[in-house]
PDB file of C-alpha atoms in Angstrom:
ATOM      1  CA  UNK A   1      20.296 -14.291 -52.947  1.00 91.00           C
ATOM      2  CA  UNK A   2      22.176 -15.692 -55.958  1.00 91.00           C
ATOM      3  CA  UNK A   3      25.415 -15.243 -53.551  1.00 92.00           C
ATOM      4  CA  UNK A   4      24.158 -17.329 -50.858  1.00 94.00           C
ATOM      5  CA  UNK A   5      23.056 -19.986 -53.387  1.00 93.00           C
ATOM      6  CA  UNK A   6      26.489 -19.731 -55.033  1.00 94.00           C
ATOM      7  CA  UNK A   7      28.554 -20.240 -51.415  1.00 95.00           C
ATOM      8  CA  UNK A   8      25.902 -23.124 -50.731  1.00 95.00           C
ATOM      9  CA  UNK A   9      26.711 -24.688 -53.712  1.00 94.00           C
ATOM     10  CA  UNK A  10      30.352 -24.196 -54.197  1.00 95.00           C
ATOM     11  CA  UNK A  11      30.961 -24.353 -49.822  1.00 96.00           C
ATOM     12  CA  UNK A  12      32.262 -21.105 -49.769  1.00 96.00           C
ATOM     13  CA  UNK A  13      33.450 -19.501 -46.646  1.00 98.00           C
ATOM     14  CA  UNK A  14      32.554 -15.610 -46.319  1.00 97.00           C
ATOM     15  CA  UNK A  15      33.489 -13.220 -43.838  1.00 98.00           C
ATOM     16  CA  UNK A  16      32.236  -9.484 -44.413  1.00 98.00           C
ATOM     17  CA  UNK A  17      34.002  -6.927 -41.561  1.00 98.00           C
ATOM     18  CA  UNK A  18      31.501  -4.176 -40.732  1.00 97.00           C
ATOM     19  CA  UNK A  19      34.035  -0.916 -39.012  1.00 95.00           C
ATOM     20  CA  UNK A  20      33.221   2.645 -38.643  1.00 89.00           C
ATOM     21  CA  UNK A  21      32.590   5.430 -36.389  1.00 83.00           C
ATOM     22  CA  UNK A  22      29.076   5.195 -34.704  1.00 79.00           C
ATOM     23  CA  UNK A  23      26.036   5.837 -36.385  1.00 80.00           C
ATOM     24  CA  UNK A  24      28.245   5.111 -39.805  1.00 81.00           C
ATOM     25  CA  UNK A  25      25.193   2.889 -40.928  1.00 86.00           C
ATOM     26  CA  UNK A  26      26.951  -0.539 -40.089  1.00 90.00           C
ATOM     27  CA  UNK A  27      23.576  -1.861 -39.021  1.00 89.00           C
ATOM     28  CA  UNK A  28      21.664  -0.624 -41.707  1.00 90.00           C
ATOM     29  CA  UNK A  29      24.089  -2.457 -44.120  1.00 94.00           C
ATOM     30  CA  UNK A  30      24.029  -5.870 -42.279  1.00 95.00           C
ATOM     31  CA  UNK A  31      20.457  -5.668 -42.309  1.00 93.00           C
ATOM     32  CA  UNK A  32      20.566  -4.951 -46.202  1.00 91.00           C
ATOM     33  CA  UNK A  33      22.573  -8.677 -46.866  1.00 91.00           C
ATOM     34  CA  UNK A  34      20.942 -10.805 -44.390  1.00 92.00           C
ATOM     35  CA  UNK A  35      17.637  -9.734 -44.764  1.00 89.00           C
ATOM     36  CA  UNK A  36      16.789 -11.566 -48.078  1.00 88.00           C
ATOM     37  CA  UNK A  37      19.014 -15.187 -47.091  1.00 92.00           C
ATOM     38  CA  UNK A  38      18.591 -17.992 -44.785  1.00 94.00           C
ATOM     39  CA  UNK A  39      19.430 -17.061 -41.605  1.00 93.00           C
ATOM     40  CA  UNK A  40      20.909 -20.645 -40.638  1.00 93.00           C
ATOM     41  CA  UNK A  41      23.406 -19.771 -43.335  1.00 97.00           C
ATOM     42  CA  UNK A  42      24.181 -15.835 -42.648  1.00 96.00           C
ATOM     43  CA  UNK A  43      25.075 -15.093 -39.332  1.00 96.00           C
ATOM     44  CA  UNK A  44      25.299 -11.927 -37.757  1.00 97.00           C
ATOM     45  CA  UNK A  45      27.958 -12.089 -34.864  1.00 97.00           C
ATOM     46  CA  UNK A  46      27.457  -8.516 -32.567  1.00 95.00           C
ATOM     47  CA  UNK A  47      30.410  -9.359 -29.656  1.00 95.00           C
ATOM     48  CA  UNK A  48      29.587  -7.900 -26.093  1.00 90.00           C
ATOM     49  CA  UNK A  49      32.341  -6.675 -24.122  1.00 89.00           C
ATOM     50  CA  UNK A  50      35.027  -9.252 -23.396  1.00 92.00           C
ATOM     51  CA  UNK A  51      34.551 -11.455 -19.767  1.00 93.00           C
ATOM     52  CA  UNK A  52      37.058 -11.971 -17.405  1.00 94.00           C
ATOM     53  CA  UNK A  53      38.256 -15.499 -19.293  1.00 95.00           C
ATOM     54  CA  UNK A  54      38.271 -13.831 -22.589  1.00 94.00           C
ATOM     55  CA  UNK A  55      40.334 -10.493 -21.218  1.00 93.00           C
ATOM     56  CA  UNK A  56      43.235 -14.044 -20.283  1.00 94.00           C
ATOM     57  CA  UNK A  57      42.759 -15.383 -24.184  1.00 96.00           C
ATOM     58  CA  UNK A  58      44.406 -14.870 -26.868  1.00 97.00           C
ATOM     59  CA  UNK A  59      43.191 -11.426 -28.527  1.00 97.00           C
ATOM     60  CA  UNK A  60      41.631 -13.009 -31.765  1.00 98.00           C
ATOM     61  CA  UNK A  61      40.730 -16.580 -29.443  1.00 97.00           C
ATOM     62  CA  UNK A  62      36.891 -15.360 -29.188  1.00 96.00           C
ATOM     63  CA  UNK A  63      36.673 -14.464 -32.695  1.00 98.00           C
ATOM     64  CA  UNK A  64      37.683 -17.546 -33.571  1.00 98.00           C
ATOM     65  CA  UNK A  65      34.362 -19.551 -33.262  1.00 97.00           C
ATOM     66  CA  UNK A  66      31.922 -17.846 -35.077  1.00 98.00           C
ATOM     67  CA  UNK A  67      34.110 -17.939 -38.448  1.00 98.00           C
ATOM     68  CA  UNK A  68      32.131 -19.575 -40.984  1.00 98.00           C
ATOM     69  CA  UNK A  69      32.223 -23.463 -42.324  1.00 98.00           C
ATOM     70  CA  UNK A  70      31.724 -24.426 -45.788  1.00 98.00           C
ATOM     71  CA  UNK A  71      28.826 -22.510 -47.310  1.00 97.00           C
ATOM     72  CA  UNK A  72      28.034 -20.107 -44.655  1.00 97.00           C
ATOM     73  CA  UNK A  73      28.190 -16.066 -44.489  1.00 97.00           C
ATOM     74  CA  UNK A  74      29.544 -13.875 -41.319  1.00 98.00           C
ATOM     75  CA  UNK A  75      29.061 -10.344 -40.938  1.00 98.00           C
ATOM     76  CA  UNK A  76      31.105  -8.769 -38.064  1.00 98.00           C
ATOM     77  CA  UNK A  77      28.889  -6.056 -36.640  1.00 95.00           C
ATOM     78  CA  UNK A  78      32.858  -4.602 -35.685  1.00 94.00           C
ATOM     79  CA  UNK A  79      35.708  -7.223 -35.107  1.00 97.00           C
ATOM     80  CA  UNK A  80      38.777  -7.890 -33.930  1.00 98.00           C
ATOM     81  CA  UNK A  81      39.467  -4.159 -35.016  1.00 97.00           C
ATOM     82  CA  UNK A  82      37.950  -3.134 -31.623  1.00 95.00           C
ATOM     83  CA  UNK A  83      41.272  -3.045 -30.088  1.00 96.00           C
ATOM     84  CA  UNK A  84      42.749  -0.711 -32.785  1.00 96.00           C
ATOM     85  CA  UNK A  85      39.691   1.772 -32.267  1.00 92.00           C
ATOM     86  CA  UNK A  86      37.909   2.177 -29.133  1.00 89.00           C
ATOM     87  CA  UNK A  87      39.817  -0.049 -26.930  1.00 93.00           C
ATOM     88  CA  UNK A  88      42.339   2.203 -28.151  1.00 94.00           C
ATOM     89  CA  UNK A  89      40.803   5.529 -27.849  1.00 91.00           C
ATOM     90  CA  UNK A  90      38.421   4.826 -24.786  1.00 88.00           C
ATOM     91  CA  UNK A  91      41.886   3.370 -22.951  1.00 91.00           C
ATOM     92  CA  UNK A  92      40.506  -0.319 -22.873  1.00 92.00           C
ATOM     93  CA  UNK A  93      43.799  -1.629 -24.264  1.00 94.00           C
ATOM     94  CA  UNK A  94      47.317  -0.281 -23.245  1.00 95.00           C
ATOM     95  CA  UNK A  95      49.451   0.736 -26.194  1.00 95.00           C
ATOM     96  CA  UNK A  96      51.747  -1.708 -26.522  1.00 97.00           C
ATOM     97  CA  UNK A  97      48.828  -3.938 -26.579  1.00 97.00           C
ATOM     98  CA  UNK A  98      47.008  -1.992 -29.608  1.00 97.00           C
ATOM     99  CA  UNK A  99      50.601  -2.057 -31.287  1.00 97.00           C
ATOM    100  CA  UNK A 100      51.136  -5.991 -30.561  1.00 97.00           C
ATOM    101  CA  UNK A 101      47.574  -5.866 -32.525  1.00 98.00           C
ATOM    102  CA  UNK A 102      48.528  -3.824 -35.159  1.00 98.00           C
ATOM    103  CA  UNK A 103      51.446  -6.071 -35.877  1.00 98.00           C
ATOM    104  CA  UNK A 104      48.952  -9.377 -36.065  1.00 98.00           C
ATOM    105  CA  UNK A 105      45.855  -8.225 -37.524  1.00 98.00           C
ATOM    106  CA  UNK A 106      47.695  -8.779 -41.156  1.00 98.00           C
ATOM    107  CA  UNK A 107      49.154 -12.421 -40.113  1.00 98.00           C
ATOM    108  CA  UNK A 108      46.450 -13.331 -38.330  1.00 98.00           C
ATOM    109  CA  UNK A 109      43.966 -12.807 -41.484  1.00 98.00           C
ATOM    110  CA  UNK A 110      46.489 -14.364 -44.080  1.00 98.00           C
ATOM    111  CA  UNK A 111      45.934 -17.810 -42.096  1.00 98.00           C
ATOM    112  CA  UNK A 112      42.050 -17.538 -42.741  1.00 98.00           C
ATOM    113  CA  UNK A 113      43.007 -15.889 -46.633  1.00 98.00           C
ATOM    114  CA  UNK A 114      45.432 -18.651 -46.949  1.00 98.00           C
ATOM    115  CA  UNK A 115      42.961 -21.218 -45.799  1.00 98.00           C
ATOM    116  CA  UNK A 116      40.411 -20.218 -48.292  1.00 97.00           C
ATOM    117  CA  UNK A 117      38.221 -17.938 -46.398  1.00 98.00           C
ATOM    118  CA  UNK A 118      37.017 -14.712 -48.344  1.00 97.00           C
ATOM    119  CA  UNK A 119      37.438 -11.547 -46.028  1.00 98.00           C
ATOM    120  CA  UNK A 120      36.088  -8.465 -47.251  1.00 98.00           C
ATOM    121  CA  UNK A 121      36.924  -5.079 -44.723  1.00 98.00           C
ATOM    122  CA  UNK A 122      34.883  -2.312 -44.796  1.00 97.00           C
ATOM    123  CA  UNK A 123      34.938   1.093 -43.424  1.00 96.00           C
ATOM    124  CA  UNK A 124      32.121   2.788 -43.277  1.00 95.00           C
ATOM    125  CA  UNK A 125      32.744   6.682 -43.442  1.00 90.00           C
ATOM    126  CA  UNK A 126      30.435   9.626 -42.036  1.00 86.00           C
ATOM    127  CA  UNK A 127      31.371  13.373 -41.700  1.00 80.00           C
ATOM    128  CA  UNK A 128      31.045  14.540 -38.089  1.00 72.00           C
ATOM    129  CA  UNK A 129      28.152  16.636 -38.810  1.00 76.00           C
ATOM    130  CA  UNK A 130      26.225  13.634 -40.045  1.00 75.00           C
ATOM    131  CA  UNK A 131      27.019  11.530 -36.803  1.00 70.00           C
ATOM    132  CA  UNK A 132      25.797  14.475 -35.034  1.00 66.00           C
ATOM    133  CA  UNK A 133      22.719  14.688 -36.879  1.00 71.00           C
ATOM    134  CA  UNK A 134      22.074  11.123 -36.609  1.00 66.00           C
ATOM    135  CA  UNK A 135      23.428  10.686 -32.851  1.00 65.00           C
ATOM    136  CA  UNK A 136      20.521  13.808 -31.832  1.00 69.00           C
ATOM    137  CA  UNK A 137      18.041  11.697 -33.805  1.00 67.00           C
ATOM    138  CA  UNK A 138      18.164   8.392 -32.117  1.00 70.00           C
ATOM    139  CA  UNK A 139      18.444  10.898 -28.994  1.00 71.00           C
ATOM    140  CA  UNK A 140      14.888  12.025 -29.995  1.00 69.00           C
ATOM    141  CA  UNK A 141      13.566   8.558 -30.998  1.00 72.00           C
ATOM    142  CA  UNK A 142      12.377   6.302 -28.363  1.00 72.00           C
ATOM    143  CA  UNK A 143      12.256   3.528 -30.793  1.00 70.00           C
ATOM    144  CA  UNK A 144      16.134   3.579 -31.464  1.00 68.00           C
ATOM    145  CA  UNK A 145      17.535   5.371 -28.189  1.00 61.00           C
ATOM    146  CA  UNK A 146      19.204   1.761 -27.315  1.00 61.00           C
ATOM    147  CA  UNK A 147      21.048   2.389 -29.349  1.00 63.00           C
ATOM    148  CA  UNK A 148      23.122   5.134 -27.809  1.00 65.00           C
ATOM    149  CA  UNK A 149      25.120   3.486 -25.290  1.00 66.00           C
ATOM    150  CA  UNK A 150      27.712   5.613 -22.595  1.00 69.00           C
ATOM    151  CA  UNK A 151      30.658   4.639 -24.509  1.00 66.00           C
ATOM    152  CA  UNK A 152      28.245   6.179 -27.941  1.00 66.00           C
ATOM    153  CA  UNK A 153      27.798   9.612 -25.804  1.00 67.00           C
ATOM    154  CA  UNK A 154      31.426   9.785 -24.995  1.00 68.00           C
ATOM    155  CA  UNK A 155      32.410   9.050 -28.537  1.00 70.00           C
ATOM    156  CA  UNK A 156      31.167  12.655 -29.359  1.00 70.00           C
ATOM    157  CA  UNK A 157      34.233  14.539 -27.686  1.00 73.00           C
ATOM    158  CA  UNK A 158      36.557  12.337 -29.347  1.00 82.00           C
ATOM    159  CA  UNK A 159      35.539  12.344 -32.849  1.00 82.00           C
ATOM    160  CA  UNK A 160      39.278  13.603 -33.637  1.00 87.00           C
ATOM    161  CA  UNK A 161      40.994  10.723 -31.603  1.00 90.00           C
ATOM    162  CA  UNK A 162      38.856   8.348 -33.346  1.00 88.00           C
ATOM    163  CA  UNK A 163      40.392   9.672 -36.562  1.00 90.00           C
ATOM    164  CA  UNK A 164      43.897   9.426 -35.788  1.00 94.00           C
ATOM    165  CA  UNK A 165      43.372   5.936 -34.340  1.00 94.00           C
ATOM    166  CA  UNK A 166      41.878   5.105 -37.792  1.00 93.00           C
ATOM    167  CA  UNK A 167      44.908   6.983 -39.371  1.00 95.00           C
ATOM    168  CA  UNK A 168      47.025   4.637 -37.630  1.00 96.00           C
ATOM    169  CA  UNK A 169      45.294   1.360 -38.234  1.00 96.00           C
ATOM    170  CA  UNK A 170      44.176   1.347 -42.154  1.00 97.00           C
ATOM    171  CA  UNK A 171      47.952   1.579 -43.382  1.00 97.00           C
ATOM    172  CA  UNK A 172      49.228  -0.871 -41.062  1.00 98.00           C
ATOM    173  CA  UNK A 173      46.405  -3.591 -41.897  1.00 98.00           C
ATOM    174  CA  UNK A 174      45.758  -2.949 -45.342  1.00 98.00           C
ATOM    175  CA  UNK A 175      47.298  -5.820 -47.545  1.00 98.00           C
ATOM    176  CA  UNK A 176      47.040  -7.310 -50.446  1.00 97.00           C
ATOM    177  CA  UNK A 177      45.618 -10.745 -49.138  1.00 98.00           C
ATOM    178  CA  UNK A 178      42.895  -8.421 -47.081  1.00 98.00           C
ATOM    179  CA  UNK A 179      42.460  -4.798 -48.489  1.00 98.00           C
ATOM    180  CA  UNK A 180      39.998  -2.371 -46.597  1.00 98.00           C
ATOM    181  CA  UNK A 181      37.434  -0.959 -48.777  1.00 97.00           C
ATOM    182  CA  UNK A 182      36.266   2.248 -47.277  1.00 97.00           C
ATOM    183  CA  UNK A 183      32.498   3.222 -48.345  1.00 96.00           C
ATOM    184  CA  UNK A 184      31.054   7.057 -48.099  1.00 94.00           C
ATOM    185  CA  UNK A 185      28.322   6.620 -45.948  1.00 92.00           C
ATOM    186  CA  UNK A 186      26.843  10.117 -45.618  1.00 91.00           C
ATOM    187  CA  UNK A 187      24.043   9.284 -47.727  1.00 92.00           C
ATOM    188  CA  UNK A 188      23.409   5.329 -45.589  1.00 91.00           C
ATOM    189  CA  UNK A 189      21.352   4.234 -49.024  1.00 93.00           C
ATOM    190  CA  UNK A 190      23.644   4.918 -51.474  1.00 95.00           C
ATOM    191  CA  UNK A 191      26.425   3.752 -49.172  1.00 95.00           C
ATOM    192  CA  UNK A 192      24.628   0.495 -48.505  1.00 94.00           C
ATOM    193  CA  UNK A 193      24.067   0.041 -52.544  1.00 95.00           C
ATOM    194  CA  UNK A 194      27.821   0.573 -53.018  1.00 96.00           C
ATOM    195  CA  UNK A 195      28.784  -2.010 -50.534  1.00 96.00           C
ATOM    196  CA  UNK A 196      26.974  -4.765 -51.861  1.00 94.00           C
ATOM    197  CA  UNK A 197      27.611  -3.614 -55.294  1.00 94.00           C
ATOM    198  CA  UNK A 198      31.338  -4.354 -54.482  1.00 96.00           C
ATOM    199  CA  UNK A 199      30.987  -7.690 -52.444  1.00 94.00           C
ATOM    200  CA  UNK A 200      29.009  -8.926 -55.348  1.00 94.00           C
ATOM    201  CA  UNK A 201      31.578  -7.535 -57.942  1.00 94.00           C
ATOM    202  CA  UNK A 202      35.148  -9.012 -56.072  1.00 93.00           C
ATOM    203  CA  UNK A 203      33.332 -12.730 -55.763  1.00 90.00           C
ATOM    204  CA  UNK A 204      32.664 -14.827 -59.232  1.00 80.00           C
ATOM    205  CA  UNK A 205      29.550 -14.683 -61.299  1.00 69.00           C
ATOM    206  CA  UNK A 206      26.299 -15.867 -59.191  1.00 60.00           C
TER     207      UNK A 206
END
């Protein structure tokens, strides 16, 4: 709360990247900042699979609009690091496209750093045993089985290519003007408490 009064006040411009495997707890943490602000001021922004137009765009062109103006907070339920993970691993993207990415991604962000924009990255780790776990539960749940999409299921098999594709992307994005923070999520409460803890502890007294 104090933050959001602090970005109204001084016209901040936030932007908090949500990444991870599935079933990480990227939800759960969203949830955990936006659920005690103004709504009209923290926006959630959840991208569906790119159209036809956006698939001729510019990669980062449909990002582009829902960055924030003065005062207003954006959490990316995942970003424009789609195309480094499961474009990449599900064969969405070719691989000179997810290297013509990897090469961007860091200029790309230093225009919004250099602008002013705060842009906070942040993996969200779980074991594979825990997404198992957690995959079976939704699974069992009718309440949260939307939740397990076909591209979810065929994540399972490819827990290892997942890895390497995040092997591949955190050194080659992580810079000084936009660090990733990566966040142990096996236990999704202390994980979320450790995110915000950090947000709150990189931005100036509230």
């Amino acid at each position: 709360v104090g933050l959001a009064r602090w970005a109204a006040v001084t016209g901040a411009r936030i932007v908090v990247l949500f990444e991870g495997r599935d079933t990480a707890g990227k939800g759960g943490a969203i949830v955990a900042i936006r659920g005690h602000v103004n709504p009209r001021q923290c926006r959630v922004v959840a991208l569906a699979k790119p159209s036809d137009r956006e698939l001729g765009e510019w990669y980062f062109q449909r990002y582009v609009p829902h960055l924030p103006a003065a005062g207003e907070i954006v959490l990316f339920d995942r970003s424009w690091y789609n195309r480094a993970g499961v474009e990449r691993v599900m064969g969405y993207a070719t691989p000179e496209q997810v290297e013509a990415f990897l090469a961007a991604a860091p200029l790309f962000e230093k225009l919004l750093v250099d602008d002013g924009i705060l842009l906070f990255k942040y993996w969200l780790c779980c074991d594979q045993d825990k997404q198992e776990e957690r995959f079976e539960a939704r699974r069992q749940n009718p309440r949260r089985r939307w939740k397990l999409s076909p591209i979810d299921l065929e994540a399972r098999s490819r827990y290892q290519a997942y890895t390497e594709a995040r092997e591949r992307m955190l050194p080659a994005t992580h810079t000084g003007w936009a660090p990733w923070t990566l966040v142990d999520f096996n236990d999704q409460n202390v994980g979320r408490l450790t995110l915000l803890r950090d947000v709150l502890d990189r931005l100036p007294h509230t």
